């Protein structure tokens, strides 16, 4: 899979994160599924790569602090939309023996308007070597705008960008389960790389095995079915299929962003080497490191 330009644009929602400390208090930060992947990708790629983020933010204090954090993190933000009177969403993380749950305040998030001006998105996509988005990116959009978003992704692919997609199924963000399944499948069908999680696909699509998930996303050139700590399977553009069992992590501290970190490790390695096995190994190693520490973004 040939990349035409050393740039990868991530699209979605970055939120204010309140994460627990060991003393029961909380610390504030910024995170979100596609942003987490961008943050780890920036650290995995050499300096001659551009790692960008496309979203919409407000003009409040927290939006300003978020953009400062992007800058400190080396994330290119020149295409980000600023909306007067808007603000980011917020979520709180709760941990129970390493497993996380979330409470969200995002109904008025500025990021919900990232496709209101399709010309702005089209400009951000122009010339990108790769583009990454998720099911959450789609879920937060107004229903009437999802088709427009996918049309822009299809256009970017026709113009030479490699399109990568994580279904990241979150039914509470969608109006109903069937709409979610229909839109997610359409997104998977237009992507070059699809990175589903079997647990989600089994629950919401009824897949009986990772192999069924991989087959359902058969229109993609590369499919990697994540499977928690269990054996995962993958197929690349040559038709090569492999199985991989990640190293077991005993007593994980916080599984927040485990899948996002895997996406970053896999994508950055695959885009630079084209080696499927090595890319899965790097994704699993990064994910395994992340779950041994607290928070979505860790050293």
GROMACS .gro file of C-alpha atoms in nm:
model
  299
    1UNK     CA    1   0.000   0.000   0.000
    2UNK     CA    2   0.177   0.312  -0.124
    3UNK     CA    3   0.143   0.638   0.068
    4UNK     CA    4   0.178   0.947  -0.146
    5UNK     CA    5   0.263   1.197   0.126
    6UNK     CA    6   0.408   1.167   0.477
    7UNK     CA    7   0.100   1.301   0.648
    8UNK     CA    8  -0.189   1.150   0.839
    9UNK     CA    9  -0.502   1.343   0.936
   10UNK     CA   10  -0.717   1.221   1.224
   11UNK     CA   11  -1.080   1.334   1.237
   12UNK     CA   12  -1.316   1.336   1.533
   13UNK     CA   13  -1.381   1.475   1.878
   14UNK     CA   14  -1.131   1.565   2.147
   15UNK     CA   15  -1.290   1.619   2.488
   16UNK     CA   16  -1.199   1.740   2.835
   17UNK     CA   17  -1.108   1.430   3.035
   18UNK     CA   18  -1.135   1.398   3.413
   19UNK     CA   19  -0.947   1.083   3.511
   20UNK     CA   20  -0.909   0.930   3.858
   21UNK     CA   21  -0.593   0.948   4.065
   22UNK     CA   22  -0.496   0.687   4.319
   23UNK     CA   23  -0.612   0.913   4.606
   24UNK     CA   24  -0.965   0.935   4.466
   25UNK     CA   25  -0.924   1.285   4.321
   26UNK     CA   26  -0.932   1.366   3.950
   27UNK     CA   27  -0.693   1.530   3.708
   28UNK     CA   28  -0.798   1.714   3.393
   29UNK     CA   29  -0.664   1.649   3.048
   30UNK     CA   30  -0.774   1.616   2.687
   31UNK     CA   31  -0.854   1.293   2.507
   32UNK     CA   32  -1.090   1.122   2.264
   33UNK     CA   33  -1.060   0.810   2.053
   34UNK     CA   34  -0.920   0.955   1.730
   35UNK     CA   35  -0.718   1.218   1.914
   36UNK     CA   36  -0.559   0.949   2.131
   37UNK     CA   37  -0.451   0.772   1.813
   38UNK     CA   38  -0.309   1.098   1.676
   39UNK     CA   39  -0.118   1.164   1.999
   40UNK     CA   40   0.047   0.822   1.994
   41UNK     CA   41   0.105   0.841   1.619
   42UNK     CA   42   0.297   1.165   1.662
   43UNK     CA   43   0.532   0.990   1.904
   44UNK     CA   44   0.574   0.687   1.680
   45UNK     CA   45   0.652   0.870   1.355
   46UNK     CA   46   0.966   1.055   1.255
   47UNK     CA   47   0.975   1.433   1.239
   48UNK     CA   48   0.935   1.443   0.862
   49UNK     CA   49   0.577   1.321   0.904
   50UNK     CA   50   0.287   1.560   0.966
   51UNK     CA   51   0.030   1.433   1.214
   52UNK     CA   52  -0.284   1.646   1.202
   53UNK     CA   53  -0.618   1.667   1.374
   54UNK     CA   54  -0.944   1.796   1.228
   55UNK     CA   55  -1.230   1.889   1.456
   56UNK     CA   56  -1.434   2.189   1.567
   57UNK     CA   57  -1.370   2.377   1.892
   58UNK     CA   58  -1.524   2.678   2.060
   59UNK     CA   59  -1.389   3.014   2.172
   60UNK     CA   60  -1.396   2.945   2.546
   61UNK     CA   61  -1.111   2.891   2.793
   62UNK     CA   62  -1.109   2.511   2.756
   63UNK     CA   63  -1.098   2.527   2.377
   64UNK     CA   64  -0.798   2.756   2.404
   65UNK     CA   65  -0.626   2.520   2.648
   66UNK     CA   66  -0.703   2.226   2.420
   67UNK     CA   67  -0.538   2.396   2.123
   68UNK     CA   68  -0.233   2.478   2.336
   69UNK     CA   69  -0.214   2.110   2.428
   70UNK     CA   70  -0.232   2.013   2.060
   71UNK     CA   71   0.059   2.248   1.989
   72UNK     CA   72   0.268   2.110   2.277
   73UNK     CA   73   0.195   1.759   2.150
   74UNK     CA   74   0.320   1.835   1.800
   75UNK     CA   75  -0.025   1.792   1.644
   76UNK     CA   76  -0.089   2.002   1.334
   77UNK     CA   77  -0.408   2.202   1.392
   78UNK     CA   78  -0.415   2.445   1.103
   79UNK     CA   79  -0.745   2.311   0.967
   80UNK     CA   80  -0.939   2.308   1.295
   81UNK     CA   81  -1.271   2.496   1.284
   82UNK     CA   82  -1.346   2.753   1.558
   83UNK     CA   83  -1.710   2.820   1.645
   84UNK     CA   84  -1.812   3.129   1.836
   85UNK     CA   85  -1.996   3.054   2.159
   86UNK     CA   86  -1.921   2.681   2.151
   87UNK     CA   87  -1.719   2.460   2.388
   88UNK     CA   88  -1.574   2.108   2.402
   89UNK     CA   89  -1.751   1.808   2.550
   90UNK     CA   90  -1.642   1.655   2.880
   91UNK     CA   91  -1.622   1.304   3.024
   92UNK     CA   92  -1.529   1.145   3.356
   93UNK     CA   93  -1.354   0.809   3.378
   94UNK     CA   94  -1.447   0.553   3.644
   95UNK     CA   95  -1.217   0.257   3.703
   96UNK     CA   96  -1.308  -0.082   3.851
   97UNK     CA   97  -1.017  -0.330   3.864
   98UNK     CA   98  -0.865  -0.180   3.551
   99UNK     CA   99  -1.188  -0.174   3.350
  100UNK     CA  100  -1.320   0.168   3.267
  101UNK     CA  101  -1.662   0.323   3.234
  102UNK     CA  102  -1.748   0.676   3.134
  103UNK     CA  103  -1.997   0.953   3.207
  104UNK     CA  104  -2.032   1.209   2.927
  105UNK     CA  105  -2.143   1.569   2.884
  106UNK     CA  106  -2.116   1.618   2.508
  107UNK     CA  107  -2.460   1.705   2.369
  108UNK     CA  108  -2.350   2.061   2.287
  109UNK     CA  109  -1.991   1.975   2.191
  110UNK     CA  110  -1.844   2.195   1.918
  111UNK     CA  111  -1.710   1.883   1.745
  112UNK     CA  112  -2.062   1.787   1.642
  113UNK     CA  113  -2.035   2.064   1.382
  114UNK     CA  114  -1.711   1.953   1.217
  115UNK     CA  115  -1.888   1.882   0.884
  116UNK     CA  116  -2.122   2.184   0.885
  117UNK     CA  117  -1.887   2.339   0.629
  118UNK     CA  118  -1.786   2.054   0.397
  119UNK     CA  119  -1.545   2.283   0.211
  120UNK     CA  120  -1.337   2.316   0.529
  121UNK     CA  121  -1.310   1.939   0.561
  122UNK     CA  122  -1.234   1.903   0.191
  123UNK     CA  123  -0.951   2.152   0.227
  124UNK     CA  124  -0.810   1.962   0.525
  125UNK     CA  125  -0.820   1.635   0.331
  126UNK     CA  126  -0.642   1.773   0.026
  127UNK     CA  127  -0.300   1.613  -0.017
  128UNK     CA  128  -0.315   1.391   0.292
  129UNK     CA  129  -0.124   1.067   0.267
  130UNK     CA  130  -0.364   0.894   0.507
  131UNK     CA  131  -0.685   0.979   0.690
  132UNK     CA  132  -0.819   0.813   1.005
  133UNK     CA  133  -1.169   0.838   1.152
  134UNK     CA  134  -1.396   0.625   1.369
  135UNK     CA  135  -1.753   0.525   1.435
  136UNK     CA  136  -1.764   0.790   1.705
  137UNK     CA  137  -1.670   1.054   1.447
  138UNK     CA  138  -1.981   0.950   1.254
  139UNK     CA  139  -2.206   0.905   1.557
  140UNK     CA  140  -2.170   1.261   1.685
  141UNK     CA  141  -2.273   1.414   1.352
  142UNK     CA  142  -2.628   1.511   1.269
  143UNK     CA  143  -2.785   1.217   1.082
  144UNK     CA  144  -2.833   1.420   0.764
  145UNK     CA  145  -2.460   1.507   0.755
  146UNK     CA  146  -2.314   1.156   0.780
  147UNK     CA  147  -2.365   1.085   0.411
  148UNK     CA  148  -2.186   1.411   0.331
  149UNK     CA  149  -1.895   1.312   0.554
  150UNK     CA  150  -1.860   0.970   0.391
  151UNK     CA  151  -1.876   1.131   0.047
  152UNK     CA  152  -1.578   1.348   0.144
  153UNK     CA  153  -1.390   1.037   0.262
  154UNK     CA  154  -1.463   0.864  -0.068
  155UNK     CA  155  -1.339   1.171  -0.255
  156UNK     CA  156  -1.017   1.177  -0.054
  157UNK     CA  157  -0.960   0.810  -0.135
  158UNK     CA  158  -1.012   0.877  -0.505
  159UNK     CA  159  -0.754   1.154  -0.476
  160UNK     CA  160  -0.494   0.913  -0.339
  161UNK     CA  161  -0.534   0.923   0.040
  162UNK     CA  162  -0.532   0.594   0.231
  163UNK     CA  163  -0.851   0.580   0.440
  164UNK     CA  164  -0.835   0.402   0.777
  165UNK     CA  165  -1.143   0.339   0.992
  166UNK     CA  166  -1.212   0.201   1.340
  167UNK     CA  167  -1.584   0.114   1.376
  168UNK     CA  168  -1.565   0.180   1.754
  169UNK     CA  169  -1.929   0.091   1.811
  170UNK     CA  170  -2.097   0.305   2.079
  171UNK     CA  171  -2.474   0.250   2.048
  172UNK     CA  172  -2.568   0.515   2.306
  173UNK     CA  173  -2.445   0.782   2.061
  174UNK     CA  174  -2.674   0.666   1.780
  175UNK     CA  175  -3.047   0.714   1.735
  176UNK     CA  176  -3.097   0.338   1.696
  177UNK     CA  177  -2.894   0.022   1.648
  178UNK     CA  178  -2.991  -0.038   1.285
  179UNK     CA  179  -2.885   0.309   1.178
  180UNK     CA  180  -2.553   0.250   1.352
  181UNK     CA  181  -2.499  -0.080   1.172
  182UNK     CA  182  -2.593   0.063   0.832
  183UNK     CA  183  -2.365   0.367   0.859
  184UNK     CA  184  -2.074   0.171   1.005
  185UNK     CA  185  -2.092  -0.085   0.725
  186UNK     CA  186  -2.095   0.190   0.461
  187UNK     CA  187  -1.789   0.345   0.620
  188UNK     CA  188  -1.611   0.010   0.631
  189UNK     CA  189  -1.691  -0.054   0.266
  190UNK     CA  190  -1.516   0.265   0.151
  191UNK     CA  191  -1.206   0.233   0.373
  192UNK     CA  192  -0.869   0.086   0.277
  193UNK     CA  193  -0.790  -0.022   0.635
  194UNK     CA  194  -1.053  -0.133   0.889
  195UNK     CA  195  -0.967  -0.195   1.255
  196UNK     CA  196  -1.273  -0.345   1.429
  197UNK     CA  197  -1.292  -0.493   1.780
  198UNK     CA  198  -1.448  -0.838   1.782
  199UNK     CA  199  -1.629  -0.790   2.114
  200UNK     CA  200  -1.819  -0.493   1.971
  201UNK     CA  201  -1.886  -0.662   1.637
  202UNK     CA  202  -2.011  -0.979   1.808
  203UNK     CA  203  -2.246  -0.779   2.029
  204UNK     CA  204  -2.391  -0.543   1.771
  205UNK     CA  205  -2.356  -0.729   1.438
  206UNK     CA  206  -2.397  -1.082   1.572
  207UNK     CA  207  -2.064  -1.203   1.432
  208UNK     CA  208  -1.985  -1.553   1.560
  209UNK     CA  209  -1.609  -1.533   1.516
  210UNK     CA  210  -1.334  -1.285   1.430
  211UNK     CA  211  -1.328  -1.452   1.090
  212UNK     CA  212  -1.687  -1.344   1.026
  213UNK     CA  213  -1.597  -0.988   1.119
  214UNK     CA  214  -1.300  -0.992   0.884
  215UNK     CA  215  -1.515  -1.129   0.601
  216UNK     CA  216  -1.789  -0.869   0.653
  217UNK     CA  217  -1.535  -0.592   0.604
  218UNK     CA  218  -1.403  -0.772   0.297
  219UNK     CA  219  -1.418  -0.464   0.076
  220UNK     CA  220  -1.118  -0.320   0.263
  221UNK     CA  221  -0.764  -0.393   0.152
  222UNK     CA  222  -0.649  -0.451   0.512
  223UNK     CA  223  -0.858  -0.573   0.806
  224UNK     CA  224  -0.726  -0.630   1.158
  225UNK     CA  225  -0.977  -0.774   1.406
  226UNK     CA  226  -0.874  -0.674   1.756
  227UNK     CA  227  -0.979  -0.921   2.023
  228UNK     CA  228  -0.877  -0.789   2.362
  229UNK     CA  229  -0.603  -1.010   2.499
  230UNK     CA  230  -0.712  -1.304   2.285
  231UNK     CA  231  -0.594  -1.418   1.944
  232UNK     CA  232  -0.657  -1.160   1.673
  233UNK     CA  233  -0.662  -1.216   1.299
  234UNK     CA  234  -0.573  -0.995   1.005
  235UNK     CA  235  -0.565  -0.989   0.626
  236UNK     CA  236  -0.371  -0.756   0.399
  237UNK     CA  237  -0.397  -0.639   0.039
  238UNK     CA  238  -0.204  -0.939  -0.091
  239UNK     CA  239  -0.454  -1.180   0.063
  240UNK     CA  240  -0.211  -1.282   0.336
  241UNK     CA  241  -0.392  -1.380   0.655
  242UNK     CA  242  -0.224  -1.415   0.992
  243UNK     CA  243  -0.317  -1.485   1.352
  244UNK     CA  244  -0.151  -1.311   1.645
  245UNK     CA  245  -0.185  -1.359   2.021
  246UNK     CA  246  -0.064  -1.055   2.219
  247UNK     CA  247   0.146  -1.091   2.531
  248UNK     CA  248  -0.076  -1.126   2.835
  249UNK     CA  249  -0.076  -0.827   3.071
  250UNK     CA  250  -0.149  -0.933   3.428
  251UNK     CA  251  -0.352  -0.693   3.641
  252UNK     CA  252  -0.394  -0.404   3.395
  253UNK     CA  253  -0.427  -0.069   3.570
  254UNK     CA  254  -0.641   0.119   3.316
  255UNK     CA  255  -0.765  -0.006   2.978
  256UNK     CA  256  -0.862   0.343   2.861
  257UNK     CA  257  -0.732   0.405   2.507
  258UNK     CA  258  -0.599   0.050   2.463
  259UNK     CA  259  -0.763   0.020   2.122
  260UNK     CA  260  -0.664   0.375   2.024
  261UNK     CA  261  -0.300   0.300   2.106
  262UNK     CA  262  -0.315  -0.023   1.906
  263UNK     CA  263  -0.450   0.173   1.609
  264UNK     CA  264  -0.159   0.417   1.632
  265UNK     CA  265   0.106   0.149   1.664
  266UNK     CA  266  -0.042  -0.052   1.379
  267UNK     CA  267  -0.108   0.233   1.138
  268UNK     CA  268   0.225   0.411   1.181
  269UNK     CA  269   0.415   0.087   1.130
  270UNK     CA  270   0.206  -0.033   0.837
  271UNK     CA  271   0.218   0.300   0.658
  272UNK     CA  272   0.597   0.310   0.687
  273UNK     CA  273   0.683  -0.059   0.633
  274UNK     CA  274   0.385  -0.240   0.478
  275UNK     CA  275   0.469  -0.535   0.706
  276UNK     CA  276   0.143  -0.675   0.846
  277UNK     CA  277   0.292  -0.896   1.119
  278UNK     CA  278   0.533  -0.630   1.241
  279UNK     CA  279   0.254  -0.370   1.244
  280UNK     CA  280   0.028  -0.588   1.460
  281UNK     CA  281   0.317  -0.659   1.695
  282UNK     CA  282   0.389  -0.288   1.734
  283UNK     CA  283   0.023  -0.208   1.789
  284UNK     CA  284  -0.010  -0.478   2.056
  285UNK     CA  285   0.311  -0.368   2.229
  286UNK     CA  286   0.199  -0.006   2.249
  287UNK     CA  287  -0.147  -0.105   2.371
  288UNK     CA  288   0.004  -0.334   2.633
  289UNK     CA  289   0.220  -0.052   2.764
  290UNK     CA  290  -0.071   0.192   2.783
  291UNK     CA  291  -0.290  -0.033   3.000
  292UNK     CA  292  -0.022  -0.057   3.267
  293UNK     CA  293  -0.063   0.315   3.346
  294UNK     CA  294  -0.344   0.550   3.441
  295UNK     CA  295  -0.513   0.767   3.178
  296UNK     CA  296  -0.568   0.773   2.804
  297UNK     CA  297  -0.237   0.942   2.716
  298UNK     CA  298   0.067   0.801   2.894
  299UNK     CA  299   0.444   0.805   2.851
   0.00000   0.00000   0.00000
